[in-house]
Amino acid sequence: MKTLAICGLEKEYVTRLAEAFRRMCGKDTEVLLFTDSEAISEYLESKKIDICLSLEDFKVQDLSNVGTLIYLSEEENVPGKVFRYMSCDRIYGDALALCAEKSGNSGHIFNSGEKELIGIYTPIKRSFQTSFALTLGQVLSRTKKVLYLNFESFSGFDNMSGKLGGSDLMDLLYFSECDDANFAYRVDSLKERLGELDYISPTKAFVKFSLVTAEQWEKLLNSIIEKTDYETVILDLSENVSGLLDILKKCSVVYTITDSDKVATAKIGQYESILRESGYQDILSRTETIKIPVLREIPHNYELLPHTELADFVKKLIRYDLGGEGNE
């Protein structure tokens, strides 16, 4: 487990910041709060702190057990420091990005043996695919660390979530292409949260997205598996992704949504035929074809999805498919 310490003599400010960080950090990060130097000195005598975020009036005497020290500055654009008068989200992201720059090697290399990719794809439009994917992610994230990635060209995700602007999937792809040794920190600095579920905002640049090669997507997914501690990565896929079938082939399970009408049946039939004819028939053996039940309502607020009929359906589904996760 990583440790992140918030330090400062302004008790009200650092307390609010620590509370916000605890909501943003995953289960693998312990957020500590120190408002006097003696307490942190005593703590560091026997334990280590991975990241120490401190106000400038707070001095840490012995840094031997501190991985990275970052000061919160009163002034903007100070090299090596983070401006303190910003939203907690911005402070968190800027601090982790700076940590990645300062660290020569993040040390985040994880055993990929217990990782899983879950692919969600259907050729049927308006099928509740994204609602299903986000519900699945939020249900699973109650018991494990989960990352959600959306591969639509025009997802509308930021508008729906109310979080406009900022970084997106293309930024994460850039760090993967650079072979960034601190890739895990980069993911932490770019991620957003939906309840307990981590996600990277979908692309905002269709043209750039359309130029990404299958090899680049494969490299990104390998980086996530090998260099982060996510146990499950949910891929909300579309046919606009280069190398779609190769991505599906990497997944331990693929959920394909279908319907009973003739058009939906014809589309699913054509998709399955293409898999067989192209030598990807093994994807079918890991595919769970599902039919979403009639739903009275899908909330516009994605955080409410775990409290819907769709969530009840998802819990029943994964109770059998994924060995019991989702039991409450």
Coordinates of C-alpha atoms in Angstrom, one line a residue:
M1 CA 0.0 0.0 0.0
K2 CA 1.3 3.5 -0.9
T3 CA 1.3 6.3 1.7
L4 CA 0.6 9.9 0.9
A5 CA 1.0 12.5 3.6
I6 CA -0.6 16.0 3.7
C7 CA 1.4 18.3 6.0
G8 CA 0.9 21.9 7.2
L9 CA 0.4 24.2 10.1
E10 CA -2.9 25.5 8.7
K11 CA -5.0 22.8 10.2
E12 CA -8.3 23.6 8.5
Y13 CA -6.8 23.7 5.0
V14 CA -4.8 20.5 5.2
T15 CA -7.6 18.7 6.9
R16 CA -10.0 19.5 4.0
L17 CA -7.3 18.6 1.5
A18 CA -6.7 15.2 3.2
E19 CA -10.4 14.4 3.3
A20 CA -10.7 15.2 -0.4
F21 CA -7.7 13.0 -1.2
R22 CA -9.1 10.1 0.8
R23 CA -12.2 10.3 -1.5
M24 CA -10.1 10.4 -4.6
C25 CA -7.4 7.8 -3.8
G26 CA -8.0 4.1 -4.3
K27 CA -8.0 1.4 -1.7
D28 CA -4.2 0.9 -2.2
T29 CA -3.3 4.4 -0.9
E30 CA -3.3 5.5 2.7
V31 CA -3.7 9.3 3.2
L32 CA -2.0 10.6 6.3
L33 CA -2.4 14.1 7.9
F34 CA 0.3 15.9 10.0
T35 CA -0.1 19.3 11.5
D36 CA 3.1 19.4 13.6
S37 CA 6.7 18.4 12.8
E38 CA 7.2 16.2 15.9
A39 CA 4.4 13.8 14.8
I40 CA 5.8 13.2 11.3
S41 CA 9.3 12.9 12.6
E42 CA 8.2 10.2 15.1
Y43 CA 6.3 8.4 12.3
L44 CA 9.3 8.5 9.9
E45 CA 11.5 6.9 12.5
S46 CA 10.0 3.5 11.7
K47 CA 7.9 3.9 8.6
K48 CA 8.1 5.4 5.1
I49 CA 6.0 7.9 3.2
D50 CA 5.9 7.6 -0.6
I51 CA 4.7 11.1 -1.3
C52 CA 4.7 14.0 1.1
L53 CA 2.7 17.1 0.0
S54 CA 3.5 19.9 2.3
L55 CA 2.7 23.6 2.9
E56 CA 5.9 25.7 2.7
D57 CA 5.7 26.7 6.4
F58 CA 6.0 23.1 7.4
K59 CA 9.5 21.6 7.6
V60 CA 10.2 17.9 7.5
Q61 CA 13.6 17.5 9.2
D62 CA 14.6 14.0 8.0
L63 CA 13.8 13.1 4.4
S64 CA 15.5 9.7 4.4
N65 CA 12.2 7.8 4.6
V66 CA 10.3 10.1 2.3
G67 CA 10.1 9.1 -1.4
T68 CA 9.1 12.4 -2.9
L69 CA 8.5 15.8 -1.2
I70 CA 6.3 18.3 -3.0
Y71 CA 5.6 21.8 -1.6
L72 CA 2.3 23.6 -2.1
S73 CA 3.2 27.1 -3.2
E74 CA 1.5 30.5 -2.6
E75 CA 2.5 31.5 -6.1
E76 CA 1.5 30.0 -9.5
N77 CA 3.9 28.4 -12.0
V78 CA 6.8 27.8 -9.5
P79 CA 9.0 25.0 -10.9
G80 CA 8.9 21.8 -8.8
K81 CA 5.9 23.0 -6.7
V82 CA 2.1 22.8 -6.9
F83 CA -0.1 25.9 -6.6
R84 CA -2.2 25.6 -3.5
Y85 CA -5.2 27.7 -4.5
M86 CA -6.8 25.3 -6.9
S87 CA -9.5 22.6 -6.7
C88 CA -8.5 19.5 -4.8
D89 CA -8.8 17.5 -8.1
R90 CA -6.3 19.8 -9.7
I91 CA -3.9 19.7 -6.8
Y92 CA -4.1 15.9 -6.7
G93 CA -3.5 15.6 -10.5
D94 CA -0.6 18.1 -10.6
A95 CA 1.0 16.6 -7.5
L96 CA 1.1 13.1 -9.1
A97 CA 2.3 14.5 -12.4
L98 CA 5.1 16.3 -10.7
C99 CA 5.9 13.2 -8.7
A100 CA 6.3 11.3 -12.0
E101 CA 8.7 13.9 -13.3
K102 CA 10.8 14.0 -10.1
S103 CA 11.1 10.2 -9.8
G104 CA 13.6 8.5 -12.1
N105 CA 11.9 5.2 -11.6
S106 CA 8.5 4.7 -10.1
G107 CA 9.1 1.1 -9.0
H108 CA 5.5 0.3 -10.1
I109 CA 6.0 -3.1 -11.8
F110 CA 3.2 -5.5 -10.9
N111 CA 2.5 -9.1 -11.3
S112 CA 0.1 -9.4 -14.2
G113 CA -0.9 -13.0 -13.5
E114 CA -4.1 -12.0 -11.7
K115 CA -5.1 -9.2 -14.0
E116 CA -8.1 -9.4 -16.3
L117 CA -9.4 -7.5 -19.2
I118 CA -13.2 -7.5 -19.7
G119 CA -14.3 -6.5 -23.1
I120 CA -17.8 -5.1 -23.8
Y121 CA -18.8 -4.9 -27.5
T122 CA -21.9 -5.2 -29.6
P123 CA -22.6 -4.3 -33.2
I124 CA -26.1 -3.2 -32.1
K125 CA -26.6 0.5 -31.6
R126 CA -28.5 2.1 -28.7
S127 CA -28.1 -1.1 -26.7
F128 CA -27.2 0.4 -23.3
Q129 CA -23.6 -0.8 -23.7
T130 CA -22.0 2.1 -21.9
S131 CA -24.6 2.0 -19.1
F132 CA -24.0 -1.7 -18.7
A133 CA -20.2 -1.2 -18.7
L134 CA -20.3 1.5 -16.1
T135 CA -22.7 -0.4 -13.9
L136 CA -20.4 -3.5 -14.1
G137 CA -17.4 -1.4 -13.3
Q138 CA -19.0 0.3 -10.3
V139 CA -20.3 -3.0 -8.9
L140 CA -16.9 -4.7 -9.3
S141 CA -15.0 -1.8 -7.8
R142 CA -16.7 -2.4 -4.5
T143 CA -14.3 -5.4 -3.9
K144 CA -11.4 -4.8 -6.3
K145 CA -9.5 -2.0 -8.1
V146 CA -11.1 -1.4 -11.5
L147 CA -10.2 0.9 -14.4
Y148 CA -12.8 1.8 -17.1
L149 CA -11.8 2.9 -20.6
N150 CA -14.2 4.1 -23.2
F151 CA -13.2 3.6 -26.9
E152 CA -16.0 5.5 -28.6
S153 CA -15.2 8.3 -31.0
F154 CA -18.0 10.5 -29.8
S155 CA -18.9 9.2 -26.3
G156 CA -20.5 12.4 -24.9
F157 CA -19.1 11.1 -21.6
D158 CA -17.8 14.3 -20.3
N159 CA -21.1 16.1 -20.9
M160 CA -23.0 13.4 -19.1
S161 CA -20.6 13.3 -16.2
G162 CA -20.4 17.1 -16.0
K163 CA -16.6 17.0 -16.1
L164 CA -15.6 19.0 -19.2
G165 CA -12.1 19.7 -20.3
G166 CA -8.9 18.2 -18.9
S167 CA -6.9 15.2 -20.0
D168 CA -8.2 12.2 -21.9
L169 CA -7.4 8.8 -23.3
M170 CA -5.0 10.3 -25.9
D171 CA -2.9 11.7 -23.1
L172 CA -2.5 8.3 -21.5
L173 CA -1.7 6.8 -24.9
Y174 CA 1.1 9.4 -25.3
F175 CA 2.8 8.4 -22.0
S176 CA 2.5 4.8 -23.1
E177 CA 4.2 5.6 -26.4
C178 CA 7.0 7.4 -24.5
D179 CA 7.8 4.3 -22.5
D180 CA 7.3 6.5 -19.4
A181 CA 9.0 4.7 -16.4
N182 CA 6.5 6.5 -14.2
F183 CA 3.4 5.3 -16.1
A184 CA 1.6 4.3 -13.0
Y185 CA 1.8 7.8 -11.6
R186 CA 0.7 9.1 -14.9
V187 CA -2.5 7.0 -14.7
D188 CA -3.1 8.3 -11.2
S189 CA -2.7 11.9 -12.3
L190 CA -5.1 11.5 -15.3
K191 CA -7.8 9.4 -13.8
E192 CA -11.3 10.5 -12.7
R193 CA -13.6 8.7 -10.3
L194 CA -17.1 7.5 -10.5
G195 CA -17.9 6.3 -7.0
E196 CA -15.1 3.7 -6.4
L197 CA -14.5 3.2 -10.1
D198 CA -11.5 4.8 -11.8
Y199 CA -11.8 6.0 -15.4
I200 CA -9.8 7.9 -18.0
S201 CA -11.9 10.4 -19.9
P202 CA -12.7 9.3 -23.4
T203 CA -11.0 11.0 -26.4
K204 CA -12.1 14.5 -27.3
A205 CA -10.2 14.4 -30.7
F206 CA -11.8 12.1 -33.2
V207 CA -9.1 12.7 -35.9
K208 CA -6.3 11.7 -33.6
F209 CA -8.2 8.8 -32.3
S210 CA -8.8 7.5 -35.8
L211 CA -5.1 7.5 -36.5
V212 CA -4.1 5.3 -33.5
T213 CA -2.8 1.9 -34.7
A214 CA -3.6 -1.6 -33.4
E215 CA -0.1 -1.8 -32.1
Q216 CA -0.4 1.4 -30.1
W217 CA -3.6 0.2 -28.4
E218 CA -1.9 -3.1 -27.6
K219 CA 1.1 -1.3 -26.1
L220 CA -1.2 0.8 -24.0
L221 CA -3.2 -2.1 -22.6
N222 CA 0.1 -4.0 -21.9
S223 CA 1.4 -1.0 -20.0
I224 CA -1.7 -0.9 -17.8
I225 CA -1.5 -4.6 -17.1
E226 CA 2.2 -4.6 -16.3
K227 CA 2.8 -1.2 -14.7
T228 CA -0.3 -0.5 -12.6
D229 CA -2.1 -2.4 -9.8
Y230 CA -5.5 -2.5 -11.4
E231 CA -7.0 -6.0 -11.0
T232 CA -9.7 -5.5 -13.7
V233 CA -9.7 -3.2 -16.7
I234 CA -13.1 -2.8 -18.4
L235 CA -13.0 -1.9 -22.1
D236 CA -16.1 -0.3 -23.6
L237 CA -15.3 -0.9 -27.2
S238 CA -16.5 0.2 -30.6
E239 CA -15.7 -0.8 -34.2
N240 CA -13.9 2.5 -34.6
V241 CA -10.9 1.1 -32.7
S242 CA -8.1 -0.2 -34.8
G243 CA -7.4 -3.9 -34.0
L244 CA -10.8 -4.4 -32.3
L245 CA -10.7 -8.2 -32.8
D246 CA -7.1 -8.4 -31.4
I247 CA -8.2 -6.5 -28.3
L248 CA -11.2 -8.8 -27.8
K249 CA -8.9 -11.7 -28.1
K250 CA -6.9 -10.4 -25.1
C251 CA -10.0 -10.3 -22.9
S252 CA -10.8 -13.0 -20.4
V253 CA -14.5 -12.5 -21.0
V254 CA -16.5 -10.5 -23.6
Y255 CA -20.0 -9.3 -23.0
T256 CA -22.0 -8.9 -26.2
I257 CA -25.5 -7.3 -25.9
T258 CA -28.2 -8.7 -28.2
D259 CA -31.9 -8.3 -28.6
S260 CA -34.7 -10.4 -30.0
D261 CA -35.7 -8.3 -33.0
K262 CA -34.7 -9.5 -36.5
V263 CA -32.2 -6.6 -37.2
A264 CA -30.3 -7.2 -33.9
T265 CA -30.2 -11.0 -34.6
A266 CA -28.9 -10.4 -38.1
K267 CA -26.2 -8.0 -36.9
I268 CA -25.0 -10.5 -34.2
G269 CA -25.0 -13.3 -36.7
Q270 CA -22.9 -11.3 -39.1
Y271 CA -20.4 -10.4 -36.4
E272 CA -20.1 -14.0 -35.3
S273 CA -19.5 -15.1 -38.9
I274 CA -16.7 -12.5 -39.3
L275 CA -15.1 -13.9 -36.1
R276 CA -15.1 -17.4 -37.5
E277 CA -14.0 -16.5 -41.0
S278 CA -11.2 -14.3 -39.8
G279 CA -9.7 -16.9 -37.4
Y280 CA -11.0 -15.3 -34.2
Q281 CA -13.5 -17.9 -33.3
D282 CA -11.8 -18.4 -29.9
I283 CA -13.4 -15.1 -28.9
L284 CA -16.8 -16.8 -29.1
S285 CA -15.8 -19.3 -26.5
R286 CA -15.2 -16.4 -24.0
T287 CA -18.2 -14.4 -25.1
E288 CA -21.3 -14.1 -22.9
T289 CA -24.2 -13.0 -25.1
I290 CA -26.7 -11.1 -22.9
K291 CA -30.0 -9.4 -23.3
I292 CA -30.7 -6.3 -21.2
P293 CA -34.1 -6.6 -19.5
V294 CA -36.7 -3.9 -20.0
L295 CA -35.7 -1.0 -17.8
R296 CA -38.1 1.6 -16.4
E297 CA -35.4 4.2 -16.3
I298 CA -31.7 4.8 -16.8
P299 CA -30.5 7.8 -14.7
H300 CA -28.5 10.6 -16.3
N301 CA -26.2 10.6 -13.3
Y302 CA -23.8 7.7 -13.9
E303 CA -23.1 7.4 -10.1
L304 CA -26.7 6.3 -9.6
L305 CA -26.3 3.3 -11.9
P306 CA -25.4 0.9 -9.0
H307 CA -28.9 1.5 -7.5
T308 CA -31.0 0.6 -10.5
E309 CA -32.6 -2.5 -12.0
L310 CA -29.6 -2.7 -14.4
A311 CA -27.3 -3.2 -11.4
D312 CA -29.5 -6.0 -10.1
F313 CA -29.1 -7.7 -13.5
V314 CA -25.4 -7.1 -13.5
K315 CA -25.0 -8.6 -9.9
K316 CA -26.8 -11.7 -10.9
L317 CA -24.7 -12.0 -14.1
I318 CA -21.3 -11.7 -12.5
R319 CA -22.3 -13.9 -9.5
Y320 CA -22.1 -16.8 -12.0
D321 CA -19.6 -15.6 -14.6
L322 CA -16.9 -14.1 -12.4
G323 CA -17.0 -16.4 -9.4
G324 CA -19.1 -14.5 -6.9
E325 CA -18.1 -10.8 -7.2
G326 CA -21.0 -8.5 -6.7
N327 CA -22.5 -10.3 -3.8
E328 CA -23.5 -7.9 -1.2

